[in-house]
Coordinates of C-alpha atoms and ligand atoms in Angstrom, one line a residue:
M1 CA 0.0 0.0 0.0
D2 CA 1.2 3.5 -0.7
Y3 CA 0.0 7.1 -0.7
E4 CA 1.2 9.4 -3.5
G5 CA 4.0 7.0 -4.0
F6 CA 5.1 6.9 -0.3
P7 CA 4.8 3.6 1.7
I8 CA 2.1 3.5 4.3
L9 CA 3.4 2.1 7.5
D10 CA 1.9 1.6 10.9
A11 CA 3.3 3.5 13.8
D12 CA 5.0 0.5 15.4
E13 CA 6.8 -0.3 12.2
V14 CA 8.1 3.3 12.1
A15 CA 9.2 3.1 15.8
G16 CA 11.1 0.0 14.8
L17 CA 13.2 2.1 12.4
I18 CA 14.3 4.6 15.0
P19 CA 17.3 3.4 17.0
D20 CA 18.4 4.2 20.6
G21 CA 20.2 7.5 20.7
A22 CA 18.5 9.0 17.6
M23 CA 17.7 12.7 17.4
V24 CA 14.0 13.0 16.5
A25 CA 12.3 16.3 15.6
F26 CA 8.5 16.1 16.0
S27 CA 5.9 18.6 14.8
G28 CA 4.0 20.4 17.4
F29 CA 3.9 23.9 18.9
T30 CA 1.8 23.3 22.0
P31 CA -0.5 20.3 21.5
A32 CA -1.6 21.9 18.2
G33 CA -0.3 19.9 15.3
A34 CA 1.8 17.7 17.5
A35 CA 2.8 14.2 16.3
K36 CA 0.7 11.6 18.2
A37 CA 0.8 8.0 16.9
V38 CA 4.6 7.6 16.3
P39 CA 5.7 9.0 19.7
R40 CA 3.2 6.7 21.5
A41 CA 4.7 3.8 19.5
L42 CA 8.2 4.9 20.5
A43 CA 7.1 4.9 24.1
R44 CA 5.9 1.3 23.7
R45 CA 9.2 0.4 22.1
A46 CA 11.2 2.0 24.9
R47 CA 9.2 0.0 27.5
E48 CA 9.8 -3.2 25.7
Y49 CA 13.6 -2.5 25.4
H50 CA 13.8 -1.5 29.1
A51 CA 11.9 -4.6 30.1
A52 CA 14.5 -6.7 28.2
G53 CA 17.3 -4.8 29.9
L54 CA 18.3 -2.8 26.8
P55 CA 18.9 0.9 26.6
Y56 CA 16.4 3.1 24.6
K57 CA 16.3 6.8 24.8
L58 CA 15.9 9.6 22.2
R59 CA 17.0 13.1 21.8
V60 CA 13.7 15.0 21.3
L61 CA 13.2 18.3 19.5
T62 CA 9.9 20.0 18.8
G63 CA 8.6 23.5 18.1
A64 CA 7.5 24.1 21.7
S65 CA 5.4 22.1 24.2
T66 CA 3.4 19.1 22.9
G67 CA 0.3 17.0 23.6
S68 CA 0.3 14.2 26.1
S69 CA 1.1 11.5 23.5
L70 CA 4.5 13.0 23.0
D71 CA 6.3 14.5 26.0
E72 CA 4.2 12.8 28.7
A73 CA 4.1 9.4 27.0
L74 CA 7.8 9.4 26.2
A75 CA 8.8 10.7 29.6
Q76 CA 6.6 8.0 31.4
A77 CA 8.5 5.4 29.3
Q78 CA 11.8 7.0 30.4
A79 CA 12.6 7.4 26.7
I80 CA 14.0 10.9 26.6
S81 CA 17.7 11.7 27.2
W82 CA 17.8 15.2 25.8
R83 CA 15.1 17.7 25.1
A84 CA 14.7 21.2 23.6
P85 CA 13.3 23.9 23.4
Y86 CA 10.3 23.9 25.8
Q87 CA 8.0 21.5 27.7
S88 CA 5.1 21.5 30.0
S89 CA 4.7 17.9 31.0
R90 CA 4.7 17.1 34.7
T91 CA 6.6 13.8 34.4
L92 CA 9.3 15.3 32.1
R93 CA 9.6 18.3 34.3
D94 CA 10.4 16.1 37.3
Q95 CA 12.9 14.1 35.2
I96 CA 14.6 17.3 34.2
N97 CA 14.7 18.6 37.8
R98 CA 16.1 15.3 39.0
G99 CA 18.9 15.6 36.4
D100 CA 17.8 12.5 34.5
V101 CA 17.0 14.5 31.3
D102 CA 19.2 17.2 29.7
F103 CA 17.0 20.1 28.9
V104 CA 18.0 23.1 26.8
D105 CA 15.6 26.0 27.5
M106 CA 15.6 28.3 24.4
H107 CA 14.0 31.3 22.8
L108 CA 11.5 29.6 20.4
S109 CA 12.4 31.9 17.4
D110 CA 15.9 30.4 17.4
V111 CA 14.8 26.8 16.9
P112 CA 14.6 26.8 13.0
Q113 CA 17.9 28.5 12.7
F114 CA 19.6 26.1 15.1
T115 CA 18.1 23.3 13.0
L116 CA 19.0 24.6 9.6
F117 CA 22.6 25.4 10.5
G118 CA 23.3 22.2 12.4
F119 CA 23.7 23.8 15.8
Y120 CA 22.0 20.7 17.4
G121 CA 24.0 18.2 15.3
P122 CA 22.3 16.0 12.7
I123 CA 18.5 15.5 12.9
D124 CA 18.1 11.8 12.2
F125 CA 14.3 11.7 11.9
A126 CA 11.5 14.2 11.5
V127 CA 8.0 13.1 12.4
I128 CA 5.5 15.6 11.1
E129 CA 1.7 15.8 11.3
A130 CA 0.1 16.9 8.0
S131 CA -3.3 17.0 6.4
E132 CA -1.8 16.3 3.0
I133 CA 1.4 15.4 1.2
T134 CA 1.9 15.4 -2.6
A135 CA 4.2 13.3 -4.7
D136 CA 6.4 16.3 -5.4
G137 CA 7.0 17.0 -1.7
R138 CA 4.5 19.7 -0.7
V139 CA 3.5 19.1 2.9
Y140 CA 0.3 20.8 4.2
L141 CA 0.6 21.2 7.9
T142 CA -2.3 21.1 10.5
N143 CA -3.0 23.4 13.5
S144 CA 0.5 24.7 14.0
I145 CA 3.5 25.4 11.8
G146 CA 6.2 25.5 14.5
A147 CA 9.6 24.5 13.3
S148 CA 8.3 21.8 11.0
P149 CA 9.5 23.5 7.7
A150 CA 13.0 23.5 9.1
F151 CA 12.7 19.9 10.4
L152 CA 11.5 18.7 7.0
H153 CA 14.4 20.5 5.3
S154 CA 17.1 19.3 7.7
A155 CA 16.1 15.8 8.8
E156 CA 17.8 12.8 7.1
N157 CA 14.6 10.7 7.2
V158 CA 11.0 12.0 7.3
I159 CA 7.8 10.3 8.5
I160 CA 4.5 12.0 7.9
E161 CA 1.6 11.4 10.3
L162 CA -1.3 12.0 7.8
N163 CA -4.1 13.0 10.1
R164 CA -7.5 12.5 8.4
G165 CA -9.2 14.1 11.5
Q166 CA -7.7 17.5 10.7
S167 CA -9.2 19.6 8.0
R168 CA -7.1 20.1 4.9
R169 CA -8.6 23.6 4.6
V170 CA -6.8 24.8 7.8
A171 CA -3.7 24.9 5.6
E172 CA -5.3 27.8 3.7
M173 CA -4.2 29.9 6.7
S174 CA -0.6 28.7 6.5
D175 CA 2.0 31.2 5.3
I176 CA 5.3 29.4 5.2
V177 CA 8.6 31.0 4.4
V178 CA 12.1 29.7 5.1
P179 CA 14.3 32.8 5.4
K180 CA 17.4 33.1 3.2
T181 CA 20.7 32.4 4.9
P182 CA 22.7 35.3 6.4
P183 CA 24.4 37.5 5.2
Y184 CA 22.0 37.5 2.3
R185 CA 18.8 37.6 4.4
P186 CA 16.5 40.5 3.4
A187 CA 14.4 42.3 6.0
I188 CA 11.1 40.6 6.7
D189 CA 8.5 42.1 4.4
L190 CA 5.7 42.6 6.9
D191 CA 3.8 45.9 7.0
H192 CA 0.8 44.4 8.8
P193 CA 0.2 41.3 11.0
L194 CA -2.0 39.6 8.4
Q195 CA 0.3 40.2 5.4
R196 CA 1.2 36.9 3.6
I197 CA 4.7 36.5 2.4
G198 CA 5.0 32.7 1.8
K199 CA 3.3 29.6 0.6
P200 CA 0.5 27.5 2.1
Y201 CA 2.7 24.4 2.3
A202 CA 6.2 23.3 3.5
R203 CA 8.6 21.5 1.2
V204 CA 10.3 18.1 1.7
D205 CA 12.6 16.2 -0.6
P206 CA 10.3 13.2 -1.5
E207 CA 13.4 10.9 -1.5
K208 CA 13.7 11.4 2.3
V209 CA 10.1 10.4 3.1
I210 CA 10.4 6.8 4.4
G211 CA 6.7 6.4 5.2
I212 CA 3.3 7.7 5.9
V213 CA 1.4 6.8 9.1
E214 CA -2.4 7.4 8.8
T215 CA -4.1 8.8 11.9
N216 CA -7.4 10.3 12.8
E217 CA -7.4 12.1 16.0
P218 CA -7.9 15.6 17.4
D219 CA -5.2 17.7 19.1
E220 CA -4.8 17.0 22.9
A221 CA -5.6 20.5 24.0
T222 CA -6.6 21.0 27.6
D223 CA -9.4 23.4 28.5
F224 CA -8.6 26.6 30.4
S225 CA -10.5 27.2 33.6
Q226 CA -12.8 30.2 34.0
A227 CA -11.0 33.4 35.0
N228 CA -10.9 33.8 38.8
Q229 CA -11.1 37.1 40.7
I230 CA -7.4 37.6 40.7
N231 CA -7.0 37.1 37.0
K232 CA -9.9 39.4 36.4
A233 CA -8.3 42.1 38.5
I234 CA -5.0 41.8 36.6
A235 CA -6.9 41.9 33.3
Q236 CA -8.9 45.0 34.3
H237 CA -5.7 46.9 35.2
V238 CA -4.2 46.0 31.8
A239 CA -7.3 47.1 29.9
E240 CA -7.5 50.4 31.8
F241 CA -3.9 51.0 31.1
F242 CA -4.3 50.6 27.4
A243 CA -7.4 52.9 27.4
S244 CA -5.4 55.6 29.2
E245 CA -2.4 55.2 26.9
I246 CA -4.6 55.6 23.9
A247 CA -6.3 58.6 25.5
C248 CA -3.0 60.4 26.0
G249 CA -1.6 59.4 22.6
R250 CA 1.1 56.9 23.8
I251 CA -0.6 54.2 21.9
P252 CA -2.1 55.2 18.4
R253 CA -5.9 55.5 18.2
E254 CA -6.1 52.4 16.0
F255 CA -4.3 50.4 18.7
L256 CA -1.2 48.2 18.1
P257 CA -1.0 44.4 17.5
I258 CA -1.0 42.4 20.7
Q259 CA 1.1 39.4 21.7
S260 CA -0.4 37.4 24.5
G261 CA 1.2 34.5 26.4
V262 CA -0.7 31.3 27.1
G263 CA -2.8 30.4 30.1
N264 CA -5.6 31.7 32.3
V265 CA -4.2 35.2 33.0
A266 CA -3.7 35.7 29.2
N267 CA -7.3 34.5 28.5
A268 CA -8.7 36.9 31.1
V269 CA -6.7 39.8 29.7
L270 CA -8.0 39.3 26.2
E271 CA -11.5 39.0 27.5
A272 CA -11.1 42.3 29.4
I273 CA -9.7 44.1 26.3
G274 CA -12.7 42.7 24.3
E275 CA -15.2 44.1 26.8
H276 CA -13.6 47.5 27.4
P277 CA -15.8 50.2 25.8
D278 CA -12.9 52.6 25.1
L279 CA -10.7 50.1 23.3
P280 CA -11.0 49.7 19.5
D281 CA -11.2 46.5 17.6
F282 CA -7.7 45.1 17.4
T283 CA -5.2 42.7 15.8
M284 CA -2.8 40.2 17.3
Y285 CA 0.7 39.1 16.3
T286 CA 1.3 36.3 18.7
E287 CA 2.6 32.7 18.9
V288 CA -0.5 30.9 20.2
L289 CA -4.1 31.8 19.5
Q290 CA -6.2 30.4 22.3
S291 CA -9.9 30.2 23.1
S292 CA -10.7 33.8 24.3
A293 CA -9.1 35.3 21.2
F294 CA -11.1 32.9 19.0
E295 CA -14.3 34.1 20.6
L296 CA -13.3 37.7 20.1
M297 CA -12.6 37.0 16.4
R298 CA -16.1 35.4 16.0
Q299 CA -17.6 38.6 17.5
G300 CA -15.5 40.8 15.2
R301 CA -13.6 42.5 18.1
L302 CA -10.4 40.8 17.1
R303 CA -10.0 41.8 13.4
G304 CA -7.3 39.3 12.6
A305 CA -4.3 37.4 14.1
S306 CA -1.0 36.1 13.0
T307 CA 0.0 33.1 15.1
C308 CA 2.1 29.9 15.1
A309 CA -0.5 27.6 16.6
L310 CA -4.3 27.3 17.1
V311 CA -5.0 26.0 20.6
L312 CA -8.7 25.6 20.5
S313 CA -11.3 23.3 22.2
P314 CA -12.7 20.6 19.9
Q315 CA -15.9 22.6 19.6
Q316 CA -14.1 25.7 18.5
M317 CA -12.0 23.7 16.1
K318 CA -15.3 22.5 14.5
Q319 CA -16.6 26.1 14.4
L320 CA -13.4 27.2 12.7
V321 CA -13.7 24.5 10.0
D322 CA -17.5 25.1 9.6
E323 CA -16.9 28.9 9.1
I324 CA -13.5 28.5 7.4
D325 CA -14.3 31.3 4.8
Y326 CA -14.7 33.8 7.6
F327 CA -11.6 32.7 9.5
S328 CA -9.2 32.0 6.7
S329 CA -9.1 35.7 5.7
R330 CA -8.5 36.7 9.4
L331 CA -5.9 34.2 10.5
V332 CA -2.4 33.6 9.3
L333 CA -0.4 30.6 10.6
R334 CA 3.4 31.2 10.5
P335 CA 6.6 29.3 11.3
Q336 CA 8.0 30.2 14.7
D337 CA 11.0 32.1 13.4
I338 CA 8.4 34.5 11.7
S339 CA 5.6 34.5 14.3
N340 CA 8.2 35.2 17.0
N341 CA 10.6 37.2 14.9
P342 CA 12.2 39.9 17.0
A343 CA 12.7 42.2 14.0
A344 CA 9.0 41.9 13.1
V345 CA 8.0 42.6 16.7
R346 CA 10.0 45.9 16.6
Q347 CA 8.8 46.7 13.1
L348 CA 5.1 46.1 13.8
G349 CA 5.1 47.8 17.3
I350 CA 3.9 44.8 19.2
I351 CA 2.5 45.1 22.7
S352 CA 3.8 42.0 24.6
M353 CA 2.0 40.5 27.6
N354 CA 3.5 37.5 29.4
T355 CA 3.2 35.8 32.7
A356 CA 6.0 35.6 35.3
L357 CA 6.8 33.3 38.2
E358 CA 8.4 36.1 40.1
I359 CA 9.5 39.7 39.5
D360 CA 12.0 41.5 41.6
I361 CA 11.6 45.1 42.9
F362 CA 13.8 46.4 40.0
A363 CA 11.7 44.5 37.4
H364 CA 13.9 41.6 36.5
V365 CA 11.7 38.7 35.6
N366 CA 11.9 35.0 36.3
S367 CA 9.5 33.1 34.1
T368 CA 11.1 29.7 34.4
H369 CA 12.9 28.5 37.5
V370 CA 11.3 28.1 41.0
C371 CA 13.8 29.3 43.6
G372 CA 16.3 29.5 40.8
K373 CA 16.6 25.7 40.6
R374 CA 13.5 23.8 39.5
I375 CA 12.3 24.5 35.9
M376 CA 8.6 25.0 35.4
N377 CA 8.1 25.0 31.6
G378 CA 10.7 27.2 29.9
I379 CA 11.2 30.7 28.5
G380 CA 9.1 29.9 25.4
G381 CA 8.5 32.9 23.2
S382 CA 8.3 35.4 26.0
G383 CA 11.9 36.7 25.3
D384 CA 11.3 36.9 21.6
F385 CA 8.5 39.4 22.1
T386 CA 9.6 41.2 25.3
R387 CA 12.9 42.5 24.2
N388 CA 11.7 44.3 21.1
A389 CA 8.1 45.1 22.1
Y390 CA 6.7 48.6 21.8
K391 CA 5.3 48.0 25.3
S392 CA 6.4 45.0 27.3
I393 CA 4.2 43.9 30.2
F394 CA 4.6 41.2 32.8
M395 CA 1.8 39.9 34.9
C396 CA 1.3 37.5 37.8
P397 CA -0.7 37.2 41.0
S398 CA 1.1 39.0 43.9
V399 CA 1.3 35.7 45.9
A400 CA 1.4 32.0 45.1
K401 CA 0.7 28.9 47.1
G402 CA -1.9 30.4 49.3
G403 CA 0.2 33.5 50.2
S404 CA 3.3 31.6 51.4
I405 CA 5.2 32.9 48.4
S406 CA 5.5 36.6 47.3
T407 CA 5.9 36.8 43.6
I408 CA 7.5 40.3 44.2
V409 CA 10.9 39.6 45.7
P410 CA 14.1 41.6 46.4
M411 CA 16.1 39.7 43.8
C412 CA 14.9 37.1 41.3
T413 CA 16.6 33.8 41.7
H414 CA 16.8 33.4 37.9
I415 CA 16.6 36.1 35.3
D416 CA 14.8 35.5 32.0
H417 CA 14.0 39.1 31.2
S418 CA 16.1 42.0 32.5
E419 CA 15.0 45.3 33.9
H420 CA 16.1 46.8 30.6
S421 CA 13.4 45.0 28.7
V422 CA 10.5 45.2 31.2
Q423 CA 8.3 48.3 31.0
V424 CA 5.2 47.5 33.0
V425 CA 4.5 45.1 35.9
V426 CA 0.9 44.1 36.8
T427 CA -0.5 42.1 39.7
E428 CA -4.1 42.0 41.0
Q429 CA -2.9 44.7 43.4
G430 CA -2.2 47.2 40.7
L431 CA -0.1 48.3 37.7
A432 CA 3.5 49.7 37.9
D433 CA 4.4 51.8 34.9
L434 CA 8.2 51.8 35.0
R435 CA 9.1 53.7 31.9
G436 CA 11.7 56.4 32.6
L437 CA 12.2 55.4 36.3
A438 CA 15.6 54.9 37.9
P439 CA 16.1 51.7 40.0
K440 CA 15.0 53.2 43.3
Q441 CA 11.8 54.7 41.9
R442 CA 11.1 51.4 40.1
A443 CA 11.4 49.5 43.4
L444 CA 9.2 51.9 45.3
T445 CA 6.6 51.8 42.5
I446 CA 6.5 48.1 42.2
I447 CA 6.3 47.6 46.0
E448 CA 3.5 50.2 46.3
R449 CA 1.5 49.1 43.3
C450 CA 2.1 45.4 42.9
A451 CA 3.3 43.7 46.1
H452 CA 0.8 42.0 48.3
P453 CA 0.1 44.1 51.5
D454 CA 1.5 41.2 53.7
Y455 CA 4.9 41.6 52.0
R456 CA 5.1 45.4 51.5
D457 CA 6.7 46.2 54.8
Y458 CA 9.4 43.6 54.4
L459 CA 10.2 44.8 50.9
Y460 CA 10.3 48.5 51.9
R461 CA 12.6 47.5 54.8
Y462 CA 14.8 45.5 52.5
L463 CA 15.2 48.5 50.1
H464 CA 15.8 50.9 53.0
D465 CA 18.3 48.7 54.9
S466 CA 20.3 47.9 51.7
G467 CA 21.7 51.5 51.7
A468 CA 22.3 53.9 48.9
S469 CA 23.7 52.7 45.6
H470 CA 22.4 52.7 42.0
V471 CA 20.7 49.4 42.5
Q472 CA 20.0 49.0 46.2
H473 CA 20.8 45.4 47.2
D474 CA 22.1 43.6 50.3
L475 CA 23.9 40.5 49.0
T476 CA 23.7 38.8 52.4
R477 CA 19.8 39.1 52.5
C478 CA 18.6 39.3 48.9
F479 CA 17.4 35.7 48.9
K480 CA 16.2 35.5 52.4
L481 CA 12.5 35.1 51.4
H482 CA 13.4 32.2 49.2
Q483 CA 15.6 30.6 51.9
N484 CA 12.7 30.9 54.3
F485 CA 10.4 29.3 51.9
L486 CA 12.8 26.4 51.2
R487 CA 13.3 25.9 54.9
Y488 CA 10.0 26.6 56.5
G489 CA 7.5 26.5 53.6
S490 CA 6.7 30.2 53.9
M491 CA 8.6 33.3 52.8
L492 CA 7.6 35.4 55.8
H493 CA 9.1 33.2 58.4
D494 CA 11.7 35.9 59.1
E495 CA 13.0 34.8 62.5
I496 CA 15.9 32.8 61.2
P497 CA 19.3 33.4 62.8
E498 CA 22.0 34.6 60.4
S499 CA 24.0 31.4 61.0
E500 CA 21.1 29.3 59.9
I501 CA 20.7 31.4 56.8
D502 CA 24.3 30.8 55.9
R503 CA 23.8 27.0 56.3
I504 CA 20.6 27.0 54.2
F505 CA 22.2 29.2 51.5
S506 CA 25.2 26.8 51.1
A507 CA 22.9 23.8 51.1
S508 CA 20.4 25.2 48.6
F509 CA 22.4 27.0 46.0
Ligands
COA1 N1 7.3 30.3 43.2 C1 6.9 29.0 43.2 N2 5.8 28.6 42.5 C2 5.1 29.5 41.8 C3 5.4 30.9 41.8 C4 6.6 31.2 42.5 N3 7.0 32.5 42.5 N4 4.6 31.5 41.0 C5 3.7 30.6 40.6 N5 4.0 29.4 41.1 C6 3.3 28.1 40.8 C7 1.8 28.2 41.0 O1 1.5 28.0 42.3 C8 1.3 27.1 40.1 O2 1.6 25.9 40.7 P1 0.6 24.6 40.6 O3 0.6 24.2 39.2 O4 1.2 23.6 41.5 O5 -0.7 25.1 41.1 C9 2.3 27.2 38.9 O6 3.4 27.9 39.4 C10 1.7 28.0 37.7 O7 1.3 29.2 38.2 P2 0.0 30.0 37.7 O8 -0.3 31.1 38.6 O9 -1.1 29.0 37.5 O10 0.4 30.6 36.3 P3 0.4 30.1 34.8 O11 -0.3 28.9 34.5 O12 -0.1 31.3 34.1 O13 1.9 29.9 34.5 C11 4.2 30.5 34.1 C12 2.9 30.9 34.8 C13 5.2 31.6 34.3 C14 4.7 29.1 34.6 C15 3.9 30.3 32.5 O14 3.3 31.5 32.1 C16 5.1 30.1 31.7 O15 5.6 28.9 31.7 N6 5.7 31.1 31.2 C17 7.0 31.1 30.4 C18 6.8 30.9 29.0 C19 6.0 32.0 28.4 O16 5.9 33.1 28.9 N7 5.3 31.7 27.3 C20 4.4 32.6 26.6 C21 5.2 33.3 25.5 S1 4.1 33.6 24.2

């Protein structure tokens, strides 16, 4: 049996071709468009090998996070030795934090370039979900583009998961371009988020396609919960800020394209923008289009969006396909080096909005590592957008874990975004506009507007007691809140003797 001249294989046959130690690049940017059947088969193969006392682990590369059939299934089978560039699987996260898996946390826009120029070494196999492949090597991708065009180009062997459950028409939204190599790379020709500059398909050398695996299953997207009061308060501050910036001319009347991170806070913010009477209809230039943005597009509030992935509920996916003529003129799906392109972000004047784990009083941001040690997910696209944004915003609740953690701290234990790139900080307590403020004023503004009242006194005291300098820090105490948390389970347990702090510090860091 073949399809367009390519052999049809089952997933277990394909897994049998991929040896221990191979570098495998899978499609997927979030669960959208992620390979499903082959990674599950690889997990089965790993279990069989391990049961027989044989080694079997893969080096796994993707566009970003994936569905449960990929990271979670492979991690549960102990089948991953190395992973890049982002993950959000609980099992894999634990393996990374135990030191069992080598994880490379990367800006997502860099992945195609790293692939095309061999920075990762050879890509032995690419496993790419598609809705169609033609005999001459045109590959129509499904609900994300990610780094798949680069994987198809660079991998030595290619397997296509031909997913009959995904509409072929979604590819009408794809706009795929593989940038020329430097130093002959022209500027990206984008005057508007919806401008198309590429083709609706990716290319593969047909000689490299070793097989097609037929599948029929939806993406493994998880639903977001309803916005809680804290997320709603954060969202309201952001929407009010935009309205006042437009009113005083610091954002143009027609607004600017928005990038929004993933998750519940981001969903709440988009809802609040949609509901705000003084904010005009808007566009997005973002990496993930999720449910709240989809609803705003149906209502006409969101005029159009450029994205790398569609992360929608099964019902929304059906609506998208049923009303494809409406959506295909309003949505553009791009590869991640274009959707997250720092030059395009600067060029288009993007407003970036991302979520932090913790933010220090000078506005350095930690998006990735709890207490500087344990990775949560990864930096994702937040750095791609933040550094070049017209306005860069970071948001988070002022406390975590029932109040035992302040997300506003004296010094971040890991820095993903520096004070130089962060313009606005928002918690449910309020919004700190830091533009034009020197470090001491930044600290006072963040503490006053964003810190939880339970932690304000501590933070004011820390700033005051640190003494005068350009950035006021006391290196003997800057991580005391974290040390308290690690030792006592609460940051405000501040009765620790100095000798004890020294002991904790050397044990923990
Ligand atoms: N210390 C320890 N734990 C913290 C914490 C802190 N300072 N802040 C939050 N947490 C915990 C929460 O308690 C929660 O834990 P749980 O899952 O056990 O309940 C978890 O971290 C997630 O926090 P939550 O408030 O639910 O936020 P979220 O789901 O919006 O995720 C990030 C926040 C930072 C983890 C997430 O946005 C992320 O991975 N960002 C980096 C990538 C990125 O920005 N991508 C978008 C670019 S387009």
